[in-house]
Amino acid sequence: MMEKVARGKAFVFAENIDTDQIYPGRFVELTDIEDVAKHAMEGADPNFVKEFKKGDIIVAATNFGCGSSREHAAITLKAVGVGAIVAESFGRIFYRNAINIGVPVLVCPGIGKLIKSGDILTVDIESGKICNETTGVVAQAQPMSEYVMNILASGGIKPMIKKQLQSVNK
Amino acid sequence: MHAIEKLLAQKAGKESVSTGEIVNCTVDLAGINDLYLQTVRSFFEMGGTKVHDPSKVIMFLDHYAPASTIVQADNQKQFREFCWDQGIDLLMDINEGVCHQVLADRGLSHPGEIIVVTDSHTTTHGAFGAFGTGVGATDLATILITGKLWFRVPEIIRINFEGELPKGVYAKDIILHVIGELGADYAVYKAVEFTGFTLKQLSISERMALCNMTTEMGAKTSYIQPDEITMEFLKKKVTRNYEIFTTDPGYQYAAEHTFDVSNLKPQLAAPFSVDNVSDVTAFTGRKIDQAYLGSCTGGRVEDLAVAAKILAGKKISKRTRFVVVPASRGVFLEAMAKGYVQTLVEAGATFVTPGCAACLGTHQGMLASGETCITSTNRNFPGRMGHTKGEIFLGSPAAVAAAALEGKIVDPSQYID
């Protein structure tokens, strides 16, 4: 199940952070989740996995996750325990992949300018309210559709389908 | 309604759909490539045992073709076994080529169908009037189990092209120009339809390049209304019946843009973003270490033909490597029959097995730190082809071949009759 409120340190990125930067192509062959976690954001910030702690929050400008359909990009961020990803906009397939595996992704225009790396944030996933505890600034993300909230509340598409299959087979 | 909306409505079993609505659609063809063993894992993790309809599933071993590490080999082995166990006959092994080209070659891409592949460039199939879109492993596993997938009905943007293309300017130049003007996030979550006089000059291959690259402006799918050029192509390839949808007169697009291409110059996208686009002349003289011709955007027979024409009887620069990757076995065979392979190898080209090769930064043409590559592929992200300090310029196949010849970036128009 997803945590309803994420609280952690902000890691801020610029616009157009693509899936190759989130997870370089040469590691896509890896399938063990522990191995996948070692390479999160490696193309954008080689120190990321050393500094990122479970529950911390990624903040980005526009088009975060643009590029490839590789689900590894979302999986690697889930594997490091990202509390939420807040961006001005997302690459389409990344957004879908993140929701499918149960990672909260919030769209919040203008957020890139309101937060600096290292700020402590509280993100209410359901209401979309983002509080910057370091500066006192509050921002409001766009609400997620009911369909998307249902998937997140189920912990992702996999448990959701599994449950559906079980009820069909009963 | 728009043709795309009519298509989605039919697949969702509804009379009509409207923008923003979420619909659950039957998927006509679901493709998985060898980067996505997670698809098989997700299938079992969800409790799947039998694939819903194996005849609607196609497996491509194209990104690691042939495997160059033990892990890749093991992933491919598991895919083959999954196909055999599940009765999936459409196993496109390492001898076939890039998924989108293989779908076109085999007549599996045609109007009126939903094609979903675990590859972002599935927008390519808009060139045939299909609804093509890329997804990740978990979405694809959902299709394997249920035969369906949810879609949000997208806003649709119309991009209209007027004017005749000048000599030495191709579909790749048009779409790079459009992305440069509109931006890499312009069409996120939206569909892009191409219309206009210029399309009549563009072959299916060129239309595929246009539609392929809409992914680089964030598009969910793309569309070109099937016409006589489409029909001529499909006549030779497709044996089954299909339906062509048409847009109602007066349909209101979310946005419309017109570009006059008659004065367009060859274009380049400079590092490190696909929308960092300018005329090729802005970089004339820039030394290059590698020229790369291939991929689902730039590895078709027409692309190899242009390169062969530029390099016939000549030699590539001694300081440059020229890597050529035919997009599919079909492309390779035709290029051999027409003599392009001979011409290019004599000029100094290195041929690589049909597939994705270095386009995604795994093997067969990786860049070292500080090296510069000009390529007919579709992405120039940092680290895309190897080292994050390797620089990638995107251009037309003609621009790639001309640069291989000179060892530096040049305007390719001067080499075209």
Coordinates of C-alpha atoms in Angstrom, one line a residue:
Chain A
M1 CA 0.0 0.0 0.0
M2 CA 1.1 3.5 -0.7
E3 CA 1.8 6.0 2.1
K4 CA -0.9 8.7 2.0
V5 CA 1.6 11.4 3.1
A6 CA 5.2 11.5 2.0
R7 CA 7.8 13.4 4.0
G8 CA 11.4 13.8 3.1
K9 CA 14.3 15.7 1.6
A10 CA 13.8 17.2 -1.9
F11 CA 16.1 16.3 -4.8
V12 CA 15.5 18.9 -7.5
F13 CA 16.1 18.3 -11.2
A14 CA 15.8 20.5 -14.3
E15 CA 13.4 20.0 -17.3
N16 CA 13.5 17.1 -19.8
I17 CA 15.1 14.6 -17.5
D18 CA 14.8 11.5 -19.8
T19 CA 14.6 7.8 -19.0
D20 CA 18.2 7.3 -20.1
Q21 CA 19.3 9.7 -17.4
I22 CA 17.0 8.1 -14.8
Y23 CA 18.3 4.6 -15.8
P24 CA 21.0 4.2 -18.4
G25 CA 20.3 1.8 -21.2
R26 CA 23.3 -0.4 -20.6
F27 CA 21.7 -1.6 -17.3
V28 CA 18.3 -2.5 -18.7
E29 CA 19.3 -6.1 -18.9
L30 CA 19.4 -6.3 -15.1
T31 CA 16.3 -7.8 -13.5
D32 CA 17.2 -8.2 -9.8
I33 CA 15.6 -5.3 -8.0
E34 CA 18.6 -4.7 -5.7
D35 CA 20.8 -4.4 -8.8
V36 CA 18.4 -2.1 -10.5
A37 CA 18.3 0.2 -7.4
K38 CA 22.0 0.8 -7.6
H39 CA 21.7 2.9 -10.8
A40 CA 18.9 5.3 -10.1
M41 CA 19.4 8.7 -11.7
E42 CA 22.9 7.7 -12.6
G43 CA 22.9 9.6 -15.9
A44 CA 21.8 12.9 -14.3
D45 CA 23.5 12.7 -10.9
P46 CA 26.1 9.9 -10.2
N47 CA 25.9 10.7 -6.5
F48 CA 22.1 10.3 -6.2
V49 CA 22.0 6.8 -4.8
K50 CA 24.6 7.7 -2.1
E51 CA 22.6 10.6 -0.9
F52 CA 19.0 9.6 -1.4
K53 CA 17.2 8.1 1.6
K54 CA 13.9 6.1 1.6
G55 CA 11.0 8.4 1.6
D56 CA 12.8 11.4 0.0
I57 CA 11.1 13.3 -2.7
I58 CA 12.1 14.0 -6.3
V59 CA 11.1 17.4 -7.7
A60 CA 11.5 18.3 -11.3
A61 CA 10.6 20.9 -13.9
T62 CA 8.7 20.0 -17.1
N63 CA 8.7 16.6 -18.9
F64 CA 10.3 14.4 -16.2
G65 CA 10.7 10.9 -17.6
C66 CA 10.5 11.7 -21.3
G67 CA 11.9 9.2 -23.8
S68 CA 11.8 5.5 -23.6
S69 CA 9.0 3.2 -22.4
R70 CA 11.5 1.3 -20.2
E71 CA 9.7 0.6 -17.0
H72 CA 13.1 0.3 -15.3
A73 CA 13.1 4.1 -15.0
A74 CA 10.1 3.9 -12.7
I75 CA 11.2 0.7 -11.1
T76 CA 14.6 2.1 -10.1
L77 CA 13.0 5.0 -8.3
K78 CA 10.5 2.7 -6.5
A79 CA 13.4 0.5 -5.6
V80 CA 15.3 3.4 -3.8
G81 CA 12.0 4.1 -2.0
V82 CA 11.0 7.4 -3.5
G83 CA 8.1 9.0 -1.4
A84 CA 6.7 10.9 -4.3
I85 CA 7.7 12.5 -7.5
V86 CA 6.5 16.0 -8.1
A87 CA 7.0 17.7 -11.5
E88 CA 5.7 20.4 -13.6
S89 CA 4.8 17.8 -16.2
F90 CA 5.8 14.1 -16.9
G91 CA 6.7 12.1 -20.0
R92 CA 3.6 10.2 -20.8
I93 CA 4.8 6.6 -20.5
F94 CA 6.8 7.2 -17.4
Y95 CA 3.8 8.7 -15.7
R96 CA 1.7 5.6 -16.6
N97 CA 4.5 3.2 -15.6
A98 CA 5.0 5.0 -12.2
I99 CA 1.3 4.7 -11.4
N100 CA 1.1 1.1 -12.6
I101 CA 3.8 0.1 -10.1
G102 CA 2.4 2.3 -7.3
V103 CA 4.7 5.3 -7.3
P104 CA 2.8 8.6 -6.6
V105 CA 3.4 11.1 -9.4
L106 CA 2.0 14.6 -8.9
V107 CA 1.8 17.3 -11.6
C108 CA 2.4 20.8 -10.1
P109 CA 3.0 23.6 -12.6
G110 CA 5.7 26.1 -11.3
I111 CA 7.0 23.7 -8.6
G112 CA 10.6 23.7 -9.9
K113 CA 11.0 27.4 -8.8
L114 CA 9.6 26.9 -5.3
I115 CA 11.9 24.2 -4.0
K116 CA 15.6 23.8 -3.6
S117 CA 17.5 20.6 -3.2
G118 CA 17.7 19.8 0.5
D119 CA 14.4 21.4 1.5
I120 CA 12.2 19.2 3.6
L121 CA 8.8 18.6 2.0
T122 CA 5.5 17.1 3.1
V123 CA 3.4 15.9 0.2
D124 CA -0.2 14.8 0.8
I125 CA -0.8 12.3 -2.1
E126 CA -4.6 12.5 -2.0
S127 CA -5.2 16.2 -1.7
G128 CA -2.0 17.2 -3.7
K129 CA -1.0 19.7 -1.1
I130 CA 2.8 20.2 -1.0
C131 CA 4.4 22.0 2.1
N132 CA 7.9 23.2 2.0
E133 CA 8.8 22.9 5.7
T134 CA 12.1 24.6 5.2
T135 CA 10.7 27.8 3.7
G136 CA 7.0 27.7 4.7
V137 CA 5.9 27.8 1.0
V138 CA 2.8 25.8 0.1
A139 CA 1.9 24.6 -3.4
Q140 CA -1.1 22.7 -4.8
A141 CA -0.7 19.9 -7.3
Q142 CA -3.4 18.9 -9.8
P143 CA -5.7 16.2 -8.3
M144 CA -5.3 12.8 -9.8
S145 CA -8.2 11.1 -11.6
E146 CA -10.3 8.6 -9.7
Y147 CA -9.1 5.9 -11.9
V148 CA -5.4 6.7 -11.1
M149 CA -6.2 7.0 -7.4
N150 CA -7.8 3.6 -7.4
I151 CA -4.6 2.1 -8.9
L152 CA -2.4 3.8 -6.4
A153 CA -4.7 2.9 -3.5
S154 CA -4.5 -0.8 -4.6
G155 CA -0.7 -0.6 -4.5
G156 CA -0.4 -0.6 -8.3
I157 CA -1.9 -2.5 -11.2
K158 CA -0.4 -5.9 -10.3
P159 CA -2.3 -6.4 -7.0
M160 CA -5.4 -4.9 -8.6
I161 CA -5.4 -7.4 -11.5
K162 CA -4.5 -10.2 -9.2
K163 CA -7.5 -9.5 -7.0
Q164 CA -9.7 -9.3 -10.1
L165 CA -8.4 -12.6 -11.3
Q166 CA -9.0 -14.2 -7.9
S167 CA -12.6 -13.0 -7.8
V168 CA -13.3 -14.3 -11.3
N169 CA -11.8 -17.7 -10.4
K170 CA -13.8 -18.1 -7.2
Chain B
M1 CA -15.6 12.7 -34.0
H2 CA -12.0 12.3 -35.1
A3 CA -10.9 9.1 -36.9
I4 CA -8.8 8.2 -33.8
E5 CA -11.9 8.7 -31.5
K6 CA -14.0 6.4 -33.8
L7 CA -11.3 3.8 -33.6
L8 CA -11.1 3.9 -29.8
A9 CA -14.9 3.9 -29.5
Q10 CA -15.2 0.8 -31.6
K11 CA -12.5 -1.0 -29.6
A12 CA -14.2 0.0 -26.4
G13 CA -17.6 -1.2 -27.7
K14 CA -19.1 2.3 -27.5
E15 CA -21.0 4.5 -29.9
S16 CA -18.9 7.5 -29.1
V17 CA -16.1 8.8 -26.9
S18 CA -15.0 12.2 -25.8
T19 CA -11.7 13.9 -25.0
G20 CA -10.5 13.1 -21.5
E21 CA -12.7 10.0 -21.1
I22 CA -11.0 6.8 -19.9
V23 CA -11.9 3.8 -22.0
N24 CA -11.0 0.2 -21.8
C25 CA -10.1 -1.1 -25.3
T26 CA -9.5 -4.4 -26.9
V27 CA -5.9 -4.4 -28.2
D28 CA -5.5 -5.9 -31.7
L29 CA -1.8 -6.6 -31.5
A30 CA 0.5 -6.5 -28.4
G31 CA 4.3 -6.5 -28.9
I32 CA 7.0 -7.2 -26.4
N33 CA 10.7 -6.6 -26.9
D34 CA 13.7 -8.2 -25.2
L35 CA 14.3 -5.2 -22.9
Y36 CA 11.2 -6.2 -21.0
L37 CA 11.5 -9.5 -19.2
Q38 CA 9.6 -7.6 -16.5
T39 CA 6.5 -8.2 -18.8
V40 CA 6.7 -11.9 -18.3
R41 CA 7.5 -11.5 -14.6
S42 CA 4.6 -9.1 -14.1
F43 CA 2.3 -11.6 -16.0
F44 CA 3.1 -14.2 -13.4
E45 CA 3.1 -11.8 -10.4
M46 CA -0.4 -10.8 -11.3
G47 CA -1.5 -14.4 -11.2
G48 CA -1.5 -14.9 -15.0
T49 CA -1.3 -18.5 -16.2
K50 CA -2.5 -18.5 -19.9
V51 CA -2.1 -15.6 -22.3
H52 CA -5.6 -14.3 -23.2
D53 CA -5.1 -14.6 -27.0
P54 CA -1.6 -15.8 -28.1
S55 CA -2.5 -15.0 -31.8
K56 CA -2.6 -11.3 -30.9
V57 CA 0.9 -11.3 -29.2
I58 CA 4.2 -10.7 -31.0
M59 CA 7.6 -11.0 -29.4
F60 CA 10.7 -9.2 -30.8
L61 CA 14.2 -10.0 -29.9
D62 CA 15.6 -6.8 -31.4
H63 CA 17.2 -4.6 -28.8
Y64 CA 19.9 -7.1 -27.9
A65 CA 20.2 -8.8 -31.3
P66 CA 22.3 -10.9 -31.0
A67 CA 22.9 -11.1 -27.2
S68 CA 26.3 -9.6 -26.2
T69 CA 26.2 -10.5 -22.5
I70 CA 25.2 -13.6 -20.6
V71 CA 22.4 -11.7 -18.9
Q72 CA 20.9 -10.6 -22.2
A73 CA 21.2 -14.2 -23.5
D74 CA 19.4 -15.5 -20.5
N75 CA 16.6 -12.9 -20.8
Q76 CA 16.2 -13.9 -24.5
K77 CA 16.1 -17.5 -23.5
Q78 CA 13.3 -16.9 -21.1
F79 CA 11.3 -15.0 -23.7
R80 CA 11.7 -17.9 -26.2
E81 CA 10.5 -20.4 -23.6
F82 CA 7.5 -18.1 -22.7
C83 CA 6.5 -18.0 -26.4
W84 CA 6.8 -21.8 -26.8
D85 CA 4.9 -22.5 -23.5
Q86 CA 2.1 -20.0 -24.3
G87 CA 1.6 -20.8 -28.0
I88 CA 2.8 -17.5 -29.2
D89 CA 3.8 -18.2 -32.8
L90 CA 4.9 -14.7 -33.7
L91 CA 8.3 -15.0 -32.2
M92 CA 10.6 -12.6 -34.1
D93 CA 14.0 -13.8 -33.1
I94 CA 17.4 -12.1 -33.5
N95 CA 17.3 -12.5 -37.3
E96 CA 14.3 -10.3 -37.9
G97 CA 15.1 -6.7 -37.0
V98 CA 13.5 -3.7 -35.3
C99 CA 9.9 -4.2 -34.1
H100 CA 8.3 -1.3 -36.0
Q101 CA 10.0 -2.2 -39.3
V102 CA 9.1 -5.9 -38.9
L103 CA 5.5 -5.0 -38.3
A104 CA 5.5 -2.9 -41.5
D105 CA 7.4 -5.6 -43.5
R106 CA 5.0 -8.3 -42.5
G107 CA 1.8 -6.3 -43.2
L108 CA 0.9 -6.4 -39.5
S109 CA 0.5 -2.7 -39.2
H110 CA -2.6 -1.4 -41.0
P111 CA -5.5 1.0 -40.6
G112 CA -8.1 0.8 -37.8
E113 CA -6.2 -1.3 -35.3
I114 CA -4.8 -0.7 -31.8
I115 CA -1.1 -1.7 -31.7
V116 CA 0.6 -1.5 -28.3
V117 CA 4.3 -2.4 -28.0
T118 CA 6.8 -2.0 -25.1
D119 CA 8.6 0.5 -27.2
S120 CA 8.0 4.3 -27.1
H121 CA 8.3 4.6 -30.8
T122 CA 5.1 2.7 -31.5
T123 CA 3.6 6.0 -32.6
T124 CA 5.2 4.9 -36.0
H125 CA 2.1 3.0 -36.9
G126 CA 0.1 6.2 -37.3
A127 CA 1.7 6.2 -40.8
F128 CA -0.7 3.3 -41.6
G129 CA -3.8 4.8 -39.9
A130 CA -3.4 2.6 -36.9
F131 CA -3.5 3.7 -33.2
G132 CA 0.0 2.8 -32.1
T133 CA 1.3 3.6 -28.6
G134 CA 4.1 2.5 -26.4
V135 CA 3.7 1.2 -22.9
G136 CA 5.8 -0.3 -20.1
A137 CA 6.1 -3.9 -19.0
T138 CA 3.2 -3.9 -16.5
D139 CA 0.7 -2.4 -19.0
L140 CA 1.7 -5.0 -21.5
A141 CA 1.3 -7.8 -18.9
T142 CA -2.2 -6.5 -18.3
I143 CA -3.0 -7.0 -22.0
L144 CA -1.5 -10.5 -21.9
I145 CA -3.9 -11.4 -19.1
T146 CA -7.1 -9.4 -20.1
G147 CA -6.6 -8.6 -23.8
K148 CA -7.5 -5.0 -23.0
L149 CA -5.9 -1.8 -21.8
W150 CA -7.2 1.5 -20.5
F151 CA -6.6 4.7 -22.5
R152 CA -7.5 8.3 -21.9
V153 CA -9.0 9.7 -25.1
P154 CA -6.4 12.3 -26.1
E155 CA -6.7 15.9 -27.3
I156 CA -5.7 15.9 -31.0
I157 CA -3.3 18.4 -32.5
R158 CA -3.3 18.9 -36.3
I159 CA 0.0 19.7 -38.0
N160 CA -0.3 20.7 -41.6
F161 CA 2.5 20.8 -44.1
E162 CA 2.4 22.9 -47.2
G163 CA 4.9 23.3 -50.1
E164 CA 7.3 21.1 -52.0
L165 CA 10.3 19.7 -50.2
P166 CA 13.6 21.2 -51.5
K167 CA 16.4 18.9 -52.8
G168 CA 18.3 17.2 -50.0
V169 CA 15.5 17.8 -47.4
Y170 CA 13.6 14.8 -46.0
A171 CA 10.8 13.8 -43.6
K172 CA 13.5 13.7 -40.8
D173 CA 14.3 17.3 -41.4
I174 CA 10.6 18.3 -41.3
I175 CA 9.9 16.6 -38.0
L176 CA 13.1 17.9 -36.4
H177 CA 12.1 21.4 -37.5
V178 CA 8.6 20.9 -36.0
I179 CA 10.0 19.5 -32.7
G180 CA 12.5 22.4 -32.6
E181 CA 9.7 24.9 -33.0
L182 CA 7.1 23.4 -30.7
G183 CA 9.3 21.8 -28.0
A184 CA 10.0 18.3 -26.6
D185 CA 7.0 18.4 -24.3
Y186 CA 4.5 20.1 -26.6
A187 CA 2.3 17.1 -27.2
V188 CA 2.6 15.3 -23.9
Y189 CA -0.5 13.1 -23.5
K190 CA -1.9 14.3 -26.9
A191 CA -2.2 12.8 -30.3
V192 CA -0.7 14.4 -33.4
E193 CA -2.3 14.2 -36.9
F194 CA -0.3 15.2 -40.0
T195 CA -2.1 16.6 -43.0
G196 CA -1.4 18.7 -46.1
F197 CA 0.0 18.8 -49.6
T198 CA 3.5 17.8 -48.7
L199 CA 2.4 14.4 -47.4
K200 CA 1.6 13.5 -51.0
Q201 CA 5.3 13.6 -51.7
L202 CA 6.2 11.4 -48.8
S203 CA 6.5 7.6 -49.2
I204 CA 5.3 5.2 -46.4
S205 CA 8.9 5.1 -45.2
E206 CA 9.1 8.9 -44.9
R207 CA 5.7 8.9 -43.2
M208 CA 6.9 6.3 -40.7
A209 CA 9.9 8.6 -39.8
L210 CA 7.5 11.5 -39.2
C211 CA 5.1 9.5 -37.0
N212 CA 8.0 7.8 -35.2
M213 CA 9.5 11.1 -34.0
T214 CA 6.2 12.4 -32.5
T215 CA 7.3 10.5 -29.4
E216 CA 10.0 13.1 -29.1
M217 CA 7.4 15.8 -28.7
G218 CA 5.7 13.6 -26.0
A219 CA 2.8 12.3 -28.2
K220 CA 0.7 9.3 -27.1
T221 CA 0.0 8.5 -30.7
S222 CA 0.1 9.9 -34.2
Y223 CA -2.1 9.7 -37.3
I224 CA -2.0 10.1 -41.1
Q225 CA -5.3 9.5 -42.9
P226 CA -4.8 6.5 -45.2
D227 CA -4.7 7.6 -48.9
E228 CA -3.6 6.1 -52.2
I229 CA 0.0 5.9 -51.1
T230 CA -1.0 3.9 -48.0
M231 CA -3.2 1.6 -50.0
E232 CA -0.5 1.0 -52.6
F233 CA 1.8 -0.1 -49.8
L234 CA -0.7 -2.2 -48.0
K235 CA -1.9 -4.0 -51.2
K236 CA 1.3 -5.9 -51.3
K237 CA 1.5 -6.7 -47.6
V238 CA -1.8 -7.2 -46.0
T239 CA -4.1 -10.1 -46.6
R240 CA -6.8 -9.6 -44.0
N241 CA -9.7 -7.1 -44.0
Y242 CA -9.4 -3.9 -42.1
E243 CA -11.4 -0.8 -41.5
I244 CA -10.5 2.8 -42.4
F245 CA -12.0 5.5 -40.1
T246 CA -12.4 9.1 -41.2
T247 CA -12.7 12.3 -39.3
D248 CA -16.1 14.1 -39.4
P249 CA -16.1 17.4 -41.2
G250 CA -15.9 20.3 -38.8
Y251 CA -14.0 18.4 -36.1
Q252 CA -12.4 20.9 -33.7
Y253 CA -8.8 20.2 -33.0
A254 CA -7.2 21.2 -29.7
A255 CA -4.6 23.1 -31.7
E256 CA -3.6 23.5 -35.4
H257 CA -0.2 24.5 -36.9
T258 CA 0.9 24.9 -40.5
F259 CA 4.5 24.7 -41.7
D260 CA 5.6 25.7 -45.2
V261 CA 8.5 23.4 -46.0
S262 CA 9.4 24.8 -49.4
N263 CA 12.3 26.8 -48.0
L264 CA 13.4 24.4 -45.3
K265 CA 17.1 23.6 -45.0
P266 CA 18.5 20.3 -43.8
Q267 CA 18.1 20.2 -40.0
L268 CA 20.1 19.0 -37.0
A269 CA 19.2 18.4 -33.4
A270 CA 22.3 19.3 -31.4
P271 CA 23.2 17.8 -28.0
F272 CA 21.6 17.1 -25.6
S273 CA 18.0 17.6 -26.5
V274 CA 15.8 16.6 -29.5
D275 CA 14.3 20.1 -29.6
N276 CA 17.7 21.8 -29.8
V277 CA 17.3 22.2 -33.5
S278 CA 18.9 24.4 -36.1
D279 CA 19.9 24.4 -39.8
V280 CA 22.7 22.0 -40.5
T281 CA 24.9 25.0 -41.6
A282 CA 25.1 26.2 -38.0
F283 CA 27.4 23.3 -37.3
T284 CA 29.3 23.0 -40.7
G285 CA 32.8 21.9 -40.1
R286 CA 32.2 20.2 -36.7
K287 CA 34.5 17.1 -36.6
I288 CA 32.7 13.8 -36.1
D289 CA 34.1 10.5 -34.9
Q290 CA 31.2 8.3 -35.8
A291 CA 28.4 8.4 -38.3
Y292 CA 25.5 6.0 -37.5
L293 CA 22.8 5.1 -40.0
G294 CA 20.0 2.9 -38.7
S295 CA 17.1 2.6 -36.3
C296 CA 13.3 2.6 -36.5
T297 CA 13.5 6.2 -37.7
G298 CA 16.4 6.0 -40.2
G299 CA 17.3 2.5 -41.2
R300 CA 15.0 1.8 -44.1
V301 CA 15.9 0.9 -47.7
E302 CA 15.3 4.5 -48.8
D303 CA 17.8 5.6 -46.2
L304 CA 20.5 3.2 -47.2
A305 CA 19.8 4.2 -50.9
V306 CA 20.4 7.8 -50.2
A307 CA 23.6 7.0 -48.3
A308 CA 24.8 4.7 -51.2
K309 CA 24.1 7.4 -53.7
I310 CA 26.3 9.9 -51.7
L311 CA 29.1 7.4 -51.1
A312 CA 29.2 5.5 -54.5
G313 CA 32.8 5.2 -55.7
K314 CA 34.1 7.3 -52.7
K315 CA 35.7 6.5 -49.4
I316 CA 34.6 7.7 -45.9
S317 CA 37.0 9.9 -44.0
K318 CA 39.9 8.1 -42.4
R319 CA 39.1 9.8 -39.1
T320 CA 35.5 8.5 -39.1
R321 CA 33.7 5.3 -38.4
F322 CA 30.5 4.7 -40.4
V323 CA 28.1 2.2 -38.7
V324 CA 25.2 1.0 -40.8
V325 CA 22.3 -1.0 -39.3
P326 CA 19.5 -2.1 -41.6
A327 CA 16.2 -1.8 -39.8
S328 CA 15.2 -5.3 -40.7
R329 CA 16.1 -8.5 -42.5
G330 CA 13.7 -7.4 -45.3
V331 CA 15.6 -4.1 -45.6
F332 CA 18.9 -5.9 -45.5
L333 CA 17.9 -8.3 -48.3
E334 CA 16.6 -5.5 -50.5
A335 CA 19.7 -3.3 -49.9
M336 CA 21.8 -6.3 -50.9
A337 CA 19.8 -7.0 -54.0
K338 CA 20.0 -3.3 -55.1
G339 CA 23.8 -3.1 -54.5
Y340 CA 23.6 -0.6 -51.6
V341 CA 25.4 -2.9 -49.2
Q342 CA 28.3 -3.4 -51.6
T343 CA 28.6 0.3 -52.3
L344 CA 28.6 1.2 -48.6
V345 CA 31.0 -1.5 -47.5
E346 CA 33.4 -0.5 -50.3
A347 CA 33.2 3.1 -49.1
G348 CA 34.3 1.9 -45.6
A349 CA 31.0 1.2 -43.8
T350 CA 30.7 -1.3 -41.0
F351 CA 27.5 -3.3 -41.2
V352 CA 25.8 -4.5 -38.0
T353 CA 23.0 -7.1 -37.6
P354 CA 19.5 -5.6 -38.2
G355 CA 18.2 -4.5 -34.8
C356 CA 18.4 -1.5 -32.5
A357 CA 22.2 -1.8 -31.9
A358 CA 23.8 1.3 -30.4
C359 CA 20.7 3.5 -30.7
L360 CA 19.8 2.7 -27.1
G361 CA 23.3 2.6 -25.8
T362 CA 23.8 -1.1 -25.2
H363 CA 26.2 -2.4 -27.9
Q364 CA 27.5 -2.2 -31.4
G365 CA 28.7 1.3 -31.8
M366 CA 29.0 2.9 -28.3
L367 CA 30.6 6.3 -27.9
A368 CA 33.6 7.1 -25.7
S369 CA 33.9 10.3 -23.6
G370 CA 34.4 13.4 -25.8
E371 CA 33.4 11.7 -29.0
T372 CA 30.9 13.1 -31.5
C373 CA 28.4 11.1 -33.5
I374 CA 25.9 12.1 -36.2
T375 CA 23.1 9.7 -36.4
S376 CA 19.8 9.1 -38.2
T377 CA 18.3 7.7 -35.0
N378 CA 15.7 9.6 -32.8
R379 CA 17.4 10.6 -29.5
N380 CA 20.4 12.6 -28.4
F381 CA 19.9 12.4 -24.6
P382 CA 23.1 12.5 -22.5
G383 CA 24.6 9.0 -22.5
R384 CA 22.1 7.7 -25.0
M385 CA 24.8 6.0 -27.1
G386 CA 27.3 5.3 -24.4
H387 CA 29.3 7.9 -22.4
T388 CA 27.4 10.8 -21.0
K389 CA 30.1 13.0 -22.4
G390 CA 29.6 11.6 -25.9
E391 CA 27.8 14.1 -28.1
I392 CA 25.0 13.1 -30.5
F393 CA 23.7 15.1 -33.5
L394 CA 20.5 13.9 -35.1
G395 CA 20.0 14.4 -38.8
S396 CA 18.7 12.8 -42.0
P397 CA 20.3 9.8 -43.5
A398 CA 21.7 12.1 -46.2
A399 CA 23.3 14.3 -43.5
V400 CA 24.8 11.2 -41.8
A401 CA 26.3 9.8 -45.1
A402 CA 27.7 13.2 -46.1
A403 CA 29.3 13.6 -42.7
A404 CA 30.8 10.1 -42.9
L405 CA 32.4 11.1 -46.3
E406 CA 33.9 14.4 -45.0
G407 CA 34.6 13.4 -41.4
K408 CA 32.7 16.6 -40.4
I409 CA 29.2 18.0 -40.5
V410 CA 28.3 19.4 -43.9
D411 CA 25.2 20.4 -45.8
P412 CA 24.1 17.2 -47.5
S413 CA 22.1 19.1 -50.2
Q414 CA 25.3 19.6 -52.3
Y415 CA 25.6 15.8 -52.7
I416 CA 22.1 15.3 -54.0
D417 CA 21.3 15.7 -57.7

